[in-house]
Each structure stands twice: as C-alpha cells, then as structure tokens.
C-alpha cells in the first residue's frame, strides 16, 4: 500500500509514519491514524484519549498564579530554561518529591509541556544511528520522535511478574552489552498503568551504570498511584543522578494541561543542551503559565488525595463493566488513569476495533498499534471522565464489543 500525502515532506518526517509497521497493520501507523481521524480533535465524539478537564479541573490556585504573573509585566520574558523564580521553587519541591538535591540554576529546565520536554531531551541526546532502547508498549509519540531524529529503535517488552507488568531487564542487560546509548521508558507506564517495583528500579540503575548509558524516564504520573503502591524514583538511586533525565509535570494528575508547562530534571550538561533546543524550538515555556509551578507539589496534596479516590472508583466500575464482554481481558493498573484492554480474542484488527467503537459507541479510543508492536490487539482508554456520562459510554462500548464477539 502506497502512502498518499499532500504537500512536500522531509525524509525525516516520513520516517515518523512508521512504514515498517505495515507488516502488522497492512498500512503505516500514519495511514492508520488518518483512517480513524485521530488528529486530536475528537470529531465530536466522546474522546477517551485524554482527561476530562471539566469534570477534573485544575486547582483554583492555578489561575491565581497565572493572573499574578500576568499582572507583572516583567514576567513576560524569562531565560530559555525558565524563570529563575520558578526554577527555585521547583528545585525545592521536586527535591522533596524525588529525594535528591537539585540546583535550580543547573538541574532544571521548564518546558512547554512535558511533550516539548520529551522532544527537547531526545533532540539534545540522540544522534543519527544511535541505538535507543524503547519500552514496548510506550507513549505513542516517543518512537515517532526517535525516528525523526534518525535513531535505531529497539523495543523492550514488559514481562508479567507477581508484581504485575515489569520491563524485561534480562533483555535490557543483554542489549547493553552490545551497546546502547539511551533507554526510554515511563513509570508509571503509559499505556499499561504498570508501576515499577523498587527491585526493578534498583536493578535498572545497576544495568545502566554497568552499561554506561543514560535513562530517560517519564514520571508524569508518579503521583497518580493507587492503594499506597510504593514508588521509587530512578534518579535517587546510587550513581544515577548523573545518568538519569526525568520528565515531570502537572498536566495530568493536577489537570494543568491547558497551561502547557512541564519540567525536565537532569545533569547540568544535559540541561545546558536542552536549553539550546528550547531556544530554537519555542524560546521558552509560556512565561505567565510557568508560575503555576510555584504552587504545584506544594499546595495540592489534599487535592491529589481526593482525586486519587475519585479516579480509582471510576477505574473499578469501568473494569467491572468491561469484563462482561466475552473474551475481553483487562486488569486495573497500579497508576495513571488509563486502562489497556486486550480484545485480541475478537480477532479484529486494531483499526477495526477503534472504528467499531467510534461508529457504534460514539467513543474515540487510542488503538494499541500506536504504542508499539506489543499493543496490537489492545486499546487504551482514559477513564478520567464525568461518572454518569462515562458509565453510559462504557455500556455502549461493552454492547458493541459483545456484538462483535458473537460474529462468526
């Protein structure tokens, strides 16, 4: 199947279409996305690809902080790596969160959302031909960014353990002996909701140190963890402060996505390189919005605690409803607000499942192919939605999937 796109595209952009996935999908990832209208707009359907920020709005202090910065015209322009005031506040709160000492002038960059931070980090660290190990499954845009940068991407699967899904560190250790420049993962994992055990994090740190490679870990959901599940920060492990780059932000747990601010924490030389990318890409994160980070991690502990209770309640009811579909398998993740149902028993292609749910349930889901080869036969939904509307939507989804399960 030949891709058809209007207008000129660079070779590096065409690489992001992941044409090699045609063997699994019958089309490139880009073609599959276009066929489903997955452009981020939702098409007027109930869109489960992101949080419902009406039902789960940001804390009241977010607007107060933004307005205060707006009222002071001196805040319109900041250093490329972010306001010095904001970085001082973040250094203190993130040091407390992660258990490491952070120098606000050297170890932090404020970015235009965590997505911008992700691209800036990869652009600063990855050269054409570098071997980068990427978790499988993993957030949908990471592989596309890596291919844009010309990296050789090796996917590292998760394995089922007594503690749930964990990265296959035996395979990572073997790969490290052949030469790896970077390992990219998220913890909690997007899309599975898996949380790495302390044992996993300790061993990952040892492998990275012995293999002399850097780890980029997206910890965007590190506060969205249920049932007091222990959480271990990789950068706090012995020897890892200088070889770990951590992505953080309030866009999900605290619903600050509309403010478009995130934080990168890492070694000084890496932050210096990231700053150069930010200067070329966007100059700086939205200057007024940066100031919401001065109260993030400080004034929102009760807010986050209430949110965890609400989200876990929705998670439990959603899992119970989905499990009524014959052949569908789904387990609640220990973190995030995502579910990762396995519908491979339906023997429908990912595109067909996603289109079925759009046409018959009025719901947009993230098809599993977006997250890597291991995602085939799955889809991701975000259940952070208004409860009554969501229960009706899940009823429509389960009805549609049940009908599909009965087809010959």
Tab-separated table of N, CA and C in Angstrom, residues 50-62 220-221 223-227 249-259 296 300-316 335-337 382-387:
chain	number	residue	atom	x	y	z
A	50	UNK	N	-7.705	11.547	26.348
A	50	UNK	CA	-7.169	12.495	27.315
A	50	UNK	C	-8.135	12.660	28.484
A	51	UNK	N	-7.705	13.392	29.502
A	51	UNK	CA	-8.518	13.645	30.695
A	51	UNK	C	-9.663	14.610	30.376
A	52	UNK	N	-10.759	14.448	31.091
A	52	UNK	CA	-11.884	15.380	31.036
A	52	UNK	C	-11.592	16.492	32.044
A	53	UNK	N	-11.133	17.634	31.538
A	53	UNK	CA	-10.734	18.717	32.436
A	53	UNK	C	-11.904	19.583	32.879
A	54	UNK	N	-13.124	19.220	32.441
A	54	UNK	CA	-14.323	19.852	33.004
A	54	UNK	C	-14.684	19.129	34.306
A	55	UNK	N	-14.731	17.801	34.237
A	55	UNK	CA	-15.011	17.011	35.438
A	55	UNK	C	-13.834	17.072	36.414
A	56	UNK	N	-12.621	17.115	35.890
A	56	UNK	CA	-11.427	17.145	36.735
A	56	UNK	C	-10.630	18.411	36.410
A	57	UNK	N	-11.083	19.556	36.917
A	57	UNK	CA	-10.425	20.833	36.618
A	57	UNK	C	-9.146	21.003	37.433
A	58	UNK	N	-8.315	21.973	37.052
A	58	UNK	CA	-7.109	22.256	37.839
A	58	UNK	C	-7.453	22.903	39.169
A	59	UNK	N	-6.514	22.932	40.091
A	59	UNK	CA	-6.756	23.609	41.378
A	59	UNK	C	-7.014	25.094	41.162
A	60	UNK	N	-7.761	25.699	42.075
A	60	UNK	CA	-8.099	27.121	41.940
A	60	UNK	C	-6.861	28.005	41.931
A	61	UNK	N	-5.822	27.596	42.638
A	61	UNK	CA	-4.633	28.432	42.722
A	61	UNK	C	-3.896	28.546	41.389
A	62	UNK	N	-4.198	27.657	40.441
A	62	UNK	CA	-3.500	27.717	39.150
A	62	UNK	C	-3.807	29.028	38.434
A	220	UNK	N	5.558	11.472	34.688
A	220	UNK	CA	4.421	12.389	34.700
A	220	UNK	C	3.321	11.932	35.649
A	221	UNK	N	3.154	10.618	35.800
A	221	UNK	CA	2.059	10.076	36.623
A	221	UNK	C	2.551	9.560	37.968
A	223	UNK	N	2.568	10.695	40.838
A	223	UNK	CA	1.678	10.971	41.976
A	223	UNK	C	0.316	10.315	41.804
A	224	UNK	N	0.060	9.773	40.611
A	224	UNK	CA	-1.227	9.141	40.357
A	224	UNK	C	-1.039	7.628	40.492
A	225	UNK	N	-0.846	7.193	41.730
A	225	UNK	CA	-0.594	5.798	42.065
A	225	UNK	C	-1.565	5.381	43.158
A	226	UNK	N	-2.186	4.217	42.988
A	226	UNK	CA	-3.274	3.784	43.863
A	226	UNK	C	-2.810	2.835	44.968
A	227	UNK	N	-3.669	2.748	46.004
A	227	UNK	CA	-3.510	1.752	47.074
A	227	UNK	C	-2.158	1.854	47.774
A	249	UNK	N	5.609	16.931	35.543
A	249	UNK	CA	4.663	17.997	35.218
A	249	UNK	C	3.325	17.770	35.880
A	250	UNK	N	2.491	18.794	35.814
A	250	UNK	CA	1.174	18.719	36.439
A	250	UNK	C	0.044	18.588	35.447
A	251	UNK	N	0.354	18.233	34.205
A	251	UNK	CA	-0.679	18.264	33.172
A	251	UNK	C	-1.765	17.214	33.369
A	252	UNK	N	-1.464	16.100	34.029
A	252	UNK	CA	-2.444	15.025	34.166
A	252	UNK	C	-3.042	14.982	35.570
A	253	UNK	N	-2.255	14.561	36.543
A	253	UNK	CA	-2.787	14.400	37.895
A	253	UNK	C	-3.440	15.680	38.399
A	254	UNK	N	-2.827	16.827	38.089
A	254	UNK	CA	-3.323	18.108	38.594
A	254	UNK	C	-4.096	18.894	37.532
A	255	UNK	N	-4.313	18.292	36.340
A	255	UNK	CA	-5.109	18.891	35.253
A	255	UNK	C	-4.584	20.251	34.791
A	256	UNK	N	-3.285	20.426	34.776
A	256	UNK	CA	-2.695	21.687	34.332
A	256	UNK	C	-2.349	21.665	32.845
A	257	UNK	N	-2.923	20.733	32.093
A	257	UNK	CA	-2.544	20.554	30.687
A	257	UNK	C	-2.729	21.825	29.862
A	258	UNK	N	-3.775	22.604	30.136
A	258	UNK	CA	-4.027	23.804	29.355
A	258	UNK	C	-3.010	24.902	29.558
A	259	UNK	N	-2.217	24.811	30.612
A	259	UNK	CA	-1.198	25.819	30.861
A	259	UNK	C	0.097	25.539	30.096
A	296	UNK	N	2.579	24.093	42.499
A	296	UNK	CA	2.488	22.665	42.195
A	296	UNK	C	3.426	21.887	43.121
A	300	UNK	N	-1.105	21.262	46.789
A	300	UNK	CA	-2.109	20.399	46.160
A	300	UNK	C	-2.147	18.982	46.718
A	301	UNK	N	-1.613	18.756	47.907
A	301	UNK	CA	-1.577	17.389	48.438
A	301	UNK	C	-2.984	16.860	48.733
A	302	UNK	N	-3.826	17.659	49.375
A	302	UNK	CA	-5.204	17.230	49.635
A	302	UNK	C	-5.976	17.094	48.328
A	303	UNK	N	-5.726	18.008	47.407
A	303	UNK	CA	-6.361	17.967	46.088
A	303	UNK	C	-6.057	16.635	45.384
A	304	UNK	N	-4.795	16.227	45.369
A	304	UNK	CA	-4.393	14.988	44.711
A	304	UNK	C	-4.960	13.781	45.446
A	305	UNK	N	-4.984	13.813	46.764
A	305	UNK	CA	-5.525	12.686	47.534
A	305	UNK	C	-6.994	12.454	47.198
A	306	UNK	N	-7.777	13.535	47.105
A	306	UNK	CA	-9.193	13.396	46.731
A	306	UNK	C	-9.336	12.860	45.316
A	307	UNK	N	-8.491	13.353	44.440
A	307	UNK	CA	-8.562	12.923	43.043
A	307	UNK	C	-8.261	11.439	42.902
A	308	UNK	N	-7.317	10.930	43.650
A	308	UNK	CA	-6.990	9.511	43.591
A	308	UNK	C	-8.184	8.654	43.977
A	309	UNK	N	-8.894	9.069	45.018
A	309	UNK	CA	-10.077	8.322	45.454
A	309	UNK	C	-11.136	8.316	44.356
A	310	UNK	N	-11.374	9.468	43.754
A	310	UNK	CA	-12.381	9.576	42.697
A	310	UNK	C	-12.003	8.740	41.485
A	311	UNK	N	-10.752	8.829	41.067
A	311	UNK	CA	-10.340	8.109	39.867
A	311	UNK	C	-10.334	6.598	40.083
A	312	UNK	N	-9.926	6.154	41.267
A	312	UNK	CA	-9.918	4.712	41.490
A	312	UNK	C	-11.334	4.155	41.525
A	313	UNK	N	-12.275	4.919	42.018
A	313	UNK	CA	-13.669	4.477	41.994
A	313	UNK	C	-14.145	4.284	40.560
A	314	UNK	N	-13.813	5.223	39.684
A	314	UNK	CA	-14.195	5.096	38.275
A	314	UNK	C	-13.463	3.919	37.636
A	315	UNK	N	-12.196	3.754	37.987
A	315	UNK	CA	-11.433	2.630	37.444
A	315	UNK	C	-12.112	1.302	37.763
A	316	UNK	N	-12.503	1.124	39.017
A	316	UNK	CA	-13.096	-0.159	39.429
A	316	UNK	C	-14.393	-0.444	38.697
A	335	UNK	N	-1.224	2.559	38.503
A	335	UNK	CA	-1.113	4.001	38.371
A	335	UNK	C	-1.727	4.485	37.072
A	336	UNK	N	-1.722	5.796	36.866
A	336	UNK	CA	-2.309	6.505	35.725
A	336	UNK	C	-3.838	6.456	35.782
A	337	UNK	N	-4.479	7.028	34.778
A	337	UNK	CA	-5.937	6.944	34.651
A	337	UNK	C	-6.297	6.260	33.345
A	382	UNK	N	-8.868	6.493	28.587
A	382	UNK	CA	-8.693	7.303	29.787
A	382	UNK	C	-10.054	7.419	30.464
A	383	UNK	N	-10.143	6.945	31.707
A	383	UNK	CA	-11.430	6.917	32.410
A	383	UNK	C	-11.620	8.130	33.321
A	384	UNK	N	-10.763	9.132	33.186
A	384	UNK	CA	-10.925	10.352	33.984
A	384	UNK	C	-12.013	11.216	33.356
A	385	UNK	N	-13.264	10.805	33.582
A	385	UNK	CA	-14.400	11.438	32.928
A	385	UNK	C	-15.571	11.562	33.911
A	386	UNK	N	-16.543	12.399	33.552
A	386	UNK	CA	-17.746	12.563	34.372
A	386	UNK	C	-18.456	11.217	34.480
A	387	UNK	N	-18.789	10.836	35.726
A	387	UNK	CA	-19.185	9.459	36.003
A	387	UNK	C	-20.439	8.992	35.271
